[in-house]
XYZ file of C-alpha atoms in Angstrom:
579
model
C -24.696 -33.164 -17.233
C -26.147 -32.270 -14.336
C -22.802 -30.855 -13.006
C -22.117 -28.598 -15.867
C -26.050 -27.721 -15.789
C -25.217 -26.396 -12.054
C -21.826 -24.727 -13.059
C -23.537 -22.827 -15.811
C -26.238 -21.846 -13.873
C -24.106 -20.136 -11.259
C -21.819 -19.038 -13.995
C -21.468 -15.331 -12.655
C -21.377 -16.352 -9.284
C -18.045 -18.152 -9.962
C -16.702 -15.168 -12.117
C -17.512 -12.973 -9.257
C -15.728 -15.337 -6.724
C -12.664 -15.607 -9.126
C -12.289 -11.947 -9.666
C -12.258 -11.365 -5.813
C -9.393 -13.950 -5.633
C -7.532 -12.485 -8.302
C -7.979 -15.276 -10.407
C -9.962 -13.750 -13.550
C -8.712 -11.989 -16.550
C -10.243 -10.956 -19.964
C -8.631 -14.056 -21.593
C -10.262 -16.973 -19.462
C -14.057 -16.346 -19.880
C -16.880 -16.696 -22.721
C -17.634 -13.112 -23.323
C -20.994 -13.841 -25.063
C -22.087 -16.251 -22.508
C -21.323 -14.251 -19.902
C -23.160 -11.192 -21.086
C -26.053 -13.629 -21.251
C -25.645 -14.414 -17.889
C -25.333 -11.069 -16.444
C -28.493 -10.474 -18.191
C -30.404 -13.197 -16.594
C -28.696 -12.611 -13.413
C -30.336 -8.965 -13.337
C -33.913 -9.989 -14.587
C -34.264 -12.557 -12.082
C -35.354 -11.824 -8.721
C -32.234 -11.732 -6.093
C -30.039 -10.166 -3.891
C -29.211 -6.372 -4.815
C -25.807 -6.728 -3.917
C -25.326 -9.699 -6.104
C -26.985 -7.597 -8.981
C -24.428 -4.983 -8.179
C -21.434 -7.269 -8.054
C -22.460 -8.382 -11.713
C -22.387 -4.838 -13.002
C -19.375 -4.179 -11.515
C -17.703 -7.033 -13.368
C -19.100 -6.391 -16.417
C -17.534 -2.881 -16.033
C -14.095 -4.730 -15.498
C -14.471 -7.513 -18.283
C -16.143 -5.432 -21.321
C -16.784 -1.698 -20.173
C -16.980 -0.686 -23.948
C -19.887 -3.164 -24.260
C -21.310 -2.598 -20.945
C -24.325 -0.567 -22.642
C -25.360 -3.389 -25.022
C -26.184 -5.253 -21.509
C -27.288 -2.200 -18.911
C -29.305 0.100 -21.666
C -31.939 -2.406 -22.294
C -32.253 -3.554 -18.499
C -32.581 0.080 -17.124
C -36.066 0.137 -17.041
C -36.746 -2.661 -14.696
C -33.567 -1.962 -12.780
C -33.949 -0.473 -8.674
C -33.090 2.887 -8.415
C -29.114 1.979 -6.701
C -28.570 -0.473 -9.906
C -30.051 2.298 -12.392
C -27.463 4.731 -10.755
C -24.552 2.080 -11.236
C -25.539 1.378 -14.580
C -25.751 4.926 -15.581
C -22.275 5.564 -14.362
C -20.700 2.690 -16.130
C -22.302 3.535 -19.377
C -21.118 7.227 -18.856
C -17.612 6.231 -18.238
C -16.809 3.877 -20.964
C -19.819 3.459 -23.365
C -21.662 6.965 -24.463
C -23.278 5.674 -27.774
C -26.224 7.152 -29.631
C -27.993 3.795 -29.967
C -28.732 3.763 -26.401
C -30.591 7.279 -26.567
C -33.814 5.966 -26.531
C -33.950 3.743 -23.086
C -31.945 6.344 -21.411
C -34.156 9.143 -22.815
C -37.203 7.294 -21.567
C -36.242 7.445 -17.905
C -36.471 11.335 -18.341
C -39.930 10.688 -18.920
C -40.301 8.391 -16.141
C -42.181 10.186 -13.013
C -40.712 7.863 -10.667
C -36.886 9.109 -12.055
C -38.006 12.768 -11.756
C -38.221 11.713 -7.906
C -34.254 10.661 -7.942
C -32.576 13.793 -8.714
C -29.119 12.006 -8.716
C -30.493 9.356 -11.329
C -31.842 11.969 -13.604
C -29.035 14.025 -13.809
C -27.033 11.250 -14.728
C -29.631 10.546 -17.622
C -29.627 14.005 -18.681
C -26.037 14.111 -19.025
C -25.928 10.984 -20.867
C -28.639 12.070 -23.329
C -26.864 15.259 -24.026
C -23.414 13.658 -24.689
C -24.902 10.923 -26.914
C -26.902 13.341 -29.257
C -25.116 14.557 -32.493
C -26.634 17.788 -32.149
C -28.133 18.875 -28.736
C -30.066 21.767 -27.952
C -28.558 23.526 -25.089
C -31.422 25.913 -24.923
C -33.331 22.944 -23.288
C -30.830 22.945 -20.565
C -31.587 26.497 -19.333
C -34.578 25.366 -17.780
C -32.825 23.069 -15.326
C -30.516 26.141 -13.896
C -33.701 27.054 -12.060
C -33.298 27.680 -8.262
C -36.164 25.268 -7.823
C -34.175 22.480 -9.472
C -32.279 19.897 -7.084
C -28.416 20.826 -6.812
C -27.496 17.684 -8.597
C -29.578 18.556 -11.878
C -28.755 22.243 -11.705
C -24.924 21.105 -11.439
C -24.934 18.803 -14.411
C -26.976 21.404 -16.473
C -24.510 24.237 -15.686
C -21.433 21.937 -16.476
C -22.944 20.781 -19.738
C -23.523 24.459 -20.512
C -20.115 25.535 -19.496
C -18.676 23.022 -21.879
C -21.494 23.383 -24.953
C -23.663 26.355 -24.454
C -23.464 29.818 -25.921
C -21.434 32.728 -24.242
C -24.389 34.218 -22.291
C -25.424 30.502 -21.466
C -21.809 29.833 -19.904
C -22.074 33.011 -18.078
C -25.401 31.696 -16.169
C -23.594 28.480 -15.674
C -20.212 29.808 -14.218
C -22.523 32.039 -12.087
C -24.676 28.652 -11.091
C -21.610 26.713 -10.055
C -19.953 29.496 -8.119
C -22.956 29.678 -6.022
C -23.027 25.984 -5.555
C -19.291 25.628 -4.849
C -19.345 28.518 -1.819
C -23.088 27.303 -0.652
C -23.546 27.052 3.159
C -24.763 23.489 2.690
C -22.068 20.896 2.495
C -24.246 18.510 -0.098
C -25.086 21.383 -2.836
C -21.167 22.095 -2.562
C -20.505 18.329 -3.025
C -22.753 18.440 -6.095
C -20.554 21.443 -7.321
C -17.649 19.717 -6.882
C -18.959 16.839 -9.146
C -20.230 19.250 -11.702
C -16.772 20.670 -11.935
C -15.392 17.253 -12.992
C -17.885 16.909 -15.457
C -16.852 20.259 -17.335
C -14.517 20.538 -19.960
C -13.120 24.242 -19.199
C -13.001 25.182 -15.370
C -11.801 28.818 -16.391
C -12.312 31.259 -13.351
C -13.768 28.074 -11.248
C -10.148 26.999 -10.429
C -9.852 29.725 -7.560
C -12.244 27.603 -5.573
C -10.093 24.294 -5.377
C -7.731 25.196 -2.639
C -10.508 26.024 -0.343
C -12.543 22.939 -1.455
C -9.471 20.818 -0.728
C -9.622 22.048 2.911
C -13.147 22.150 3.338
C -14.758 21.030 6.700
C -16.988 18.171 4.961
C -15.078 14.925 4.056
C -17.612 14.591 1.547
C -16.613 18.054 -0.171
C -12.737 17.330 -0.046
C -13.324 13.538 -1.103
C -15.231 14.968 -4.352
C -12.521 17.341 -4.972
C -10.025 14.635 -5.020
C -12.093 12.819 -7.389
C -12.290 15.971 -9.540
C -8.675 16.403 -9.680
C -8.001 13.068 -10.920
C -11.029 13.398 -13.404
C -9.705 16.665 -14.880
C -5.831 15.880 -14.616
C -5.139 18.866 -12.660
C -1.230 18.648 -12.464
C -0.993 21.667 -10.153
C -3.000 19.435 -7.536
C -1.677 15.937 -7.850
C 0.387 16.693 -4.601
C -3.228 16.821 -2.856
C -3.852 13.273 -3.989
C -0.434 12.025 -2.630
C -1.513 13.848 0.710
C -4.757 12.013 0.944
C -3.039 8.903 1.030
C -1.521 10.022 4.726
C -5.314 9.964 6.281
C -7.568 7.250 6.600
C -10.905 8.972 5.488
C -9.588 10.046 2.111
C -7.301 7.208 1.324
C -9.246 4.995 -0.802
C -10.613 8.092 -2.910
C -6.987 9.178 -3.265
C -5.730 5.620 -4.491
C -8.704 5.480 -7.179
C -7.486 8.624 -8.461
C -3.988 8.079 -8.748
C -4.515 4.980 -10.353
C -6.844 6.462 -12.866
C -3.770 9.115 -13.538
C -1.554 6.158 -14.426
C 2.253 6.969 -15.206
C 1.578 10.606 -14.943
C 2.028 10.247 -11.090
C 4.700 7.037 -10.946
C 7.600 9.618 -10.216
C 5.526 11.134 -7.099
C 4.282 7.758 -5.919
C 7.767 6.278 -5.882
C 9.080 9.422 -4.095
C 6.929 8.449 -1.377
C 7.545 4.779 -1.346
C 11.201 5.169 -1.116
C 11.470 8.038 1.489
C 12.294 5.946 4.755
C 11.143 9.087 6.901
C 7.574 9.348 5.520
C 4.842 7.093 7.598
C 4.953 3.388 6.634
C 1.131 3.535 5.962
C 1.710 6.054 3.448
C 4.564 4.529 1.885
C 2.568 0.988 1.719
C -0.224 2.474 0.107
C 1.968 4.288 -2.232
C 3.207 0.849 -3.248
C -0.340 -0.460 -3.399
C -1.392 2.033 -5.859
C 1.795 1.538 -8.227
C 0.570 -2.035 -8.137
C -2.765 -0.971 -9.549
C -1.798 0.787 -12.223
C -2.135 -1.070 -15.268
C 1.398 -0.332 -17.164
C 4.223 -1.779 -17.799
C 6.166 0.888 -16.553
C 4.215 0.354 -13.222
C 5.709 -3.080 -13.043
C 9.212 -1.917 -14.187
C 8.857 0.702 -11.086
C 8.259 -1.744 -8.368
C 11.296 -4.135 -9.751
C 13.478 -1.313 -9.443
C 12.136 -0.678 -6.057
C 12.191 -4.263 -5.080
C 16.056 -4.326 -6.009
C 16.933 -1.279 -3.734
C 14.706 -1.883 -0.836
C 15.475 -3.305 2.189
C 13.612 -4.899 5.100
C 9.489 -4.568 5.822
C 8.872 -2.533 3.015
C 10.917 -5.316 0.828
C 8.000 -7.164 1.804
C 5.212 -4.907 1.106
C 6.836 -4.642 -2.646
C 6.922 -8.511 -2.807
C 3.249 -8.873 -1.982
C 2.280 -5.891 -4.244
C 4.019 -7.787 -7.103
C 2.249 -11.279 -6.356
C -0.980 -9.566 -6.126
C -0.463 -7.993 -9.548
C 0.678 -11.345 -11.402
C -1.915 -12.841 -9.891
C -4.709 -10.368 -11.205
C -2.822 -11.182 -14.506
C -3.465 -14.623 -14.436
C 0.480 -15.251 -14.277
C 1.247 -18.421 -12.176
C 4.992 -17.998 -12.190
C 7.449 -15.882 -13.662
C 9.196 -17.873 -16.528
C 11.299 -15.028 -18.009
C 14.927 -16.008 -17.310
C 15.499 -12.013 -16.983
C 13.159 -11.984 -14.033
C 14.394 -15.489 -12.730
C 17.844 -14.165 -12.470
C 17.085 -11.233 -10.567
C 15.027 -13.320 -8.047
C 17.582 -15.705 -7.418
C 20.190 -12.903 -6.462
C 17.261 -11.114 -4.340
C 17.404 -14.338 -2.628
C 20.940 -14.854 -2.173
C 20.876 -11.325 -0.309
C 18.471 -12.570 1.804
C 20.905 -15.511 2.744
C 23.538 -13.407 3.038
C 21.925 -11.309 5.720
C 20.994 -14.712 7.539
C 24.451 -15.301 7.715
C 25.114 -12.119 9.479
C 22.531 -12.745 11.508
C 23.625 -16.347 12.482
C 27.147 -15.045 13.062
C 25.780 -12.522 15.487
C 23.792 -14.743 17.446
C 26.595 -17.238 18.116
C 29.028 -14.763 19.131
C 26.430 -13.059 21.424
C 25.744 -16.715 22.782
C 29.045 -17.424 23.317
C 30.487 -14.354 24.563
C 27.684 -12.758 26.485
C 28.173 -14.215 30.038
C 31.911 -13.637 29.540
C 31.098 -9.741 28.497
C 28.688 -9.112 31.166
C 31.265 -10.241 33.885
C 34.047 -8.023 32.137
C 31.708 -5.024 32.133
C 31.017 -5.598 35.815
C 34.608 -5.571 36.809
C 35.277 -2.640 34.700
C 32.319 -0.434 36.107
C 32.879 -1.850 39.864
C 29.719 -1.989 42.299
C 28.876 1.232 42.614
C 25.059 2.199 43.220
C 24.823 3.615 39.586
C 25.644 0.662 38.178
C 24.284 -1.877 40.730
C 23.491 -5.013 38.804
C 25.586 -3.952 35.751
C 26.054 -7.663 34.795
C 22.502 -8.683 35.012
C 21.213 -5.584 32.912
C 24.157 -6.854 30.349
C 22.931 -10.376 30.100
C 19.235 -9.273 29.946
C 19.954 -7.043 26.905
C 22.141 -9.419 25.366
C 18.938 -11.909 25.434
C 16.901 -9.157 24.130
C 18.995 -8.731 21.258
C 19.086 -12.648 20.259
C 15.530 -12.732 20.490
C 15.313 -9.721 18.153
C 17.477 -11.851 16.105
C 14.922 -14.733 16.069
C 12.018 -12.449 15.078
C 14.305 -10.934 12.137
C 15.158 -14.528 11.222
C 11.247 -15.232 10.636
C 10.975 -11.894 8.454
C 14.309 -12.772 6.208
C 12.448 -16.581 5.679
C 9.084 -15.067 4.976
C 10.548 -12.860 2.182
C 12.547 -15.915 0.814
C 9.078 -17.651 0.534
C 7.819 -14.599 -1.202
C 10.292 -14.669 -3.671
C 9.933 -18.025 -4.290
C 6.284 -17.770 -5.093
C 7.390 -15.207 -8.169
C 9.017 -18.248 -9.516
C 6.813 -21.233 -8.927
C 3.141 -22.344 -8.561
C 1.656 -20.154 -5.943
C -0.322 -23.202 -4.435
C 2.686 -25.497 -3.790
C 4.521 -22.498 -2.108
C 1.694 -21.765 0.219
C 1.386 -25.409 0.911
C 4.732 -25.463 1.909
C 4.627 -22.260 4.083
C 1.818 -23.448 5.955
C 3.486 -26.850 6.714
C 6.659 -25.123 7.590
C 4.802 -22.659 10.308
C 3.751 -25.907 12.092
C 4.885 -26.747 15.428
C 4.708 -30.408 14.589
C 7.742 -32.148 13.358
C 5.803 -33.977 10.843
C 4.125 -31.381 9.516
C 7.273 -29.420 9.262
C 8.856 -32.297 7.012
C 5.977 -32.345 4.728
C 6.691 -28.605 4.135
C 10.360 -29.399 3.490
C 9.384 -32.166 1.189
C 7.092 -29.869 -0.924
C 10.205 -27.718 -1.219
C 12.453 -30.293 -2.336
C 10.262 -31.298 -5.107
C 9.088 -27.865 -5.820
C 12.384 -25.794 -6.436
C 15.023 -26.156 -8.381
C 17.322 -23.263 -7.757
C 21.320 -24.149 -7.073
C 20.727 -22.826 -3.571
C 18.026 -25.165 -2.976
C 19.990 -27.613 -0.472
C 20.803 -24.462 1.373
C 17.125 -23.203 1.729
C 15.711 -26.780 3.079
C 18.653 -26.581 5.779
C 17.358 -23.028 6.580
C 13.909 -23.598 6.997
C 14.529 -26.829 9.037
C 14.846 -26.529 12.748
C 18.558 -26.784 12.989
C 20.946 -25.182 14.987
C 22.295 -21.692 14.001
C 26.012 -22.990 13.815
C 25.015 -25.867 11.539
C 23.039 -23.216 9.197
C 25.750 -21.115 9.206
C 28.230 -23.684 8.142
C 26.056 -24.414 5.314
C 26.259 -20.728 4.108
C 29.914 -20.541 4.831
C 30.688 -23.551 2.711
C 28.415 -22.208 -0.182
C 30.308 -18.982 -0.200
C 27.451 -16.708 0.820
C 29.166 -15.518 4.064
C 32.260 -15.602 6.102
C 32.623 -16.524 9.575
C 35.048 -14.910 11.944
C 34.351 -14.459 15.620
C 34.092 -11.224 16.911
C 34.164 -9.725 20.285
C 30.621 -8.600 21.314
C 31.334 -4.928 21.309
C 32.832 -4.914 17.594
C 29.741 -7.502 16.538
C 27.314 -5.020 17.735
C 28.786 -2.212 15.487
C 29.221 -4.494 12.761
C 25.360 -5.347 12.996
C 24.460 -1.476 13.084
C 26.408 -1.105 9.714
C 23.348 -3.297 8.177
C 21.139 -0.320 8.756
C 17.621 -0.544 7.496
C 18.345 -4.299 6.794
C 17.729 -5.001 10.313
C 14.578 -4.712 11.649
C 13.462 -1.496 13.655
C 13.125 -4.035 16.987
C 16.594 -5.380 16.220
C 18.198 -2.123 15.594
C 16.840 -0.725 18.752
C 17.853 -3.351 21.008
C 21.464 -3.464 19.643
C 21.532 0.094 20.571
C 20.272 -0.393 24.184
C 22.705 -3.428 24.678
C 25.463 -0.620 23.318
C 24.344 1.451 26.062
C 24.491 -1.148 29.402
C 27.787 -2.914 27.969
C 29.249 0.489 27.285
C 29.991 -0.112 23.678
C 31.081 3.035 21.634
C 29.431 3.619 18.618
C 30.560 5.458 15.392
C 29.009 8.897 15.223
C 27.326 8.040 11.669
C 25.574 5.185 13.554
C 24.376 7.464 16.455
C 23.350 10.235 13.835
C 20.998 7.460 11.828
C 19.798 6.222 14.752
C 18.559 9.579 15.852
C 17.057 10.404 12.453
C 15.227 7.160 12.324
C 11.969 7.144 11.242
C 10.843 4.582 14.022
C 10.019 6.582 17.326
C 11.511 3.526 19.590
C 14.509 3.685 17.615
C 15.252 7.259 18.217
C 14.129 6.582 21.767
C 17.052 3.910 22.196
C 19.390 6.495 20.604
C 18.625 9.195 22.753
C 18.907 7.085 25.851
C 22.448 6.033 24.482
C 23.658 9.550 23.896
C 22.319 10.937 27.096
C 24.805 8.381 28.965
C 27.411 7.997 26.411
C 28.320 11.624 25.759
C 26.239 14.274 27.639
C 28.251 17.143 26.048
C 27.313 15.899 22.436
C 23.875 15.398 23.622
C 23.397 18.662 24.717
C 24.281 20.153 20.894
C 21.399 18.084 19.321
C 18.948 18.746 21.823
C 17.458 21.370 19.551
C 16.694 19.332 16.545
C 14.921 16.732 18.941
C 12.835 18.919 20.900
C 9.745 18.734 18.488
C 10.250 15.276 17.889
C 6.720 13.018 17.396
C 7.223 10.791 19.656
C 6.218 10.890 23.271
C 9.019 8.743 25.022
C 11.714 10.993 23.116
C 10.149 14.134 24.442
C 9.758 12.840 28.150
C 13.759 11.911 27.583
C 14.634 15.089 26.700
C 12.676 16.845 29.177
C 14.278 14.672 32.172
C 17.593 15.322 30.473
C 17.199 19.321 30.500
C 15.893 18.948 34.014
C 18.547 16.585 35.404
C 21.516 19.026 33.749
C 19.773 21.869 34.066
C 19.907 22.857 30.129
C 18.325 25.717 28.927
C 17.510 25.378 25.177
């Protein structure tokens, strides 16, 4: 009984903790008891941040019923909590039943000293009344009023006022949007989001998006999302590129939902866009609460490669956790995940095969290159260079194997209970043989896939040759020994399945080992989104074919990577190229 009493007394704290961990959904709480617990938490003395968390949780769990809880508590809440409560009630629950409580705020002398709260209460009262008197709002257009109150009154009049009142409201908002004070411009932009019709005020939006004030730009992005201004959705997408506007842009795009899915998908799948922008595009898709968004992520998962695939998997996992799904039991999804695991195993087969060929032939190939080039001043220590780069490539294989194993574990989390796969992953990463064995045992008793034996072998610390043999026996890959030069060309055909570092290492090796790459591989490397891959390609081409390199200089002169620019400059000075 004592334990039950403690748990019930801390009910809201437990719910907040569950929400933060993504373990909470509407189906797994007692709604009436939850509301009583929120009221109790708001009335008791306590941390302001905890009370704010209660309001946020209420807005997530029961947004339409938020007013029932918050309206009676408005008089006793602090200004910050009053402000947030009114925002929640305005967004989800404008109800005539709560007019007395909100209306009393307008008569409270302390509230009159807080223009932001007064403006929210004024808007709520005007929207909740059946037949509001617009004439009462005209007095709030007075220049002596705070900009937040003036903007709110103007937005309301612009929507429901007379023709004369709309003209006055438009004039007020124009003055606010072009004011020298940033805070007044912010209030003006927020007022635009509240108005039903923007009319002639639309012409100010481009300037607001380029305003010198970050607060103004952020308010403009919020307004675009609130008003569903399609012609400016690209501004929200652009907001993902920059840290100061990123969170505002994500929030706005999530609010727009399926409307912006095509734009987000285009950004997420464009390998030439910055990785941070692509990742946030995926995270945004993951927060859109529609089946179309989930299907979109699955489509991208099946077509993506490399580290962006890992980002998609993490986004999918977070989405399923938030929905309370412990594992995907749908056979359709299960078969898709199994195919994706097979793809990763096939890629591992390629990596193991390449590693064996480099290990067995590296020294021999280095001696051959040294013999072929001769010991000129230019090629001095050519054997040592080849051996060093050969080891660099092998190290990149080891790092790539770690990435692939991590993706396999992420895929397994879609099929099996998260806590079991997490426990297995934790133990598998240990240096201790005993702990590793515990991780393998967890996998052994958790997964039931046809490839279980192979997976256990892959995650064990066994030689690459043994792992490759298992993959060959299972028909997931084939192995025929290749010469190092041919193996390098074969690896580069994998393109974006390779990590950026592995790709760059292969090109650097091709340069010192005098390997002739295919034109399409050189071209793809010069256009690669990663700077150090382009740098490796430039170094290769400047040695392998100076004449061809001269032809591509114009397209590389404005490269964003400083090392590439430095290489171009050095080459032009060396060969006295004027371009």
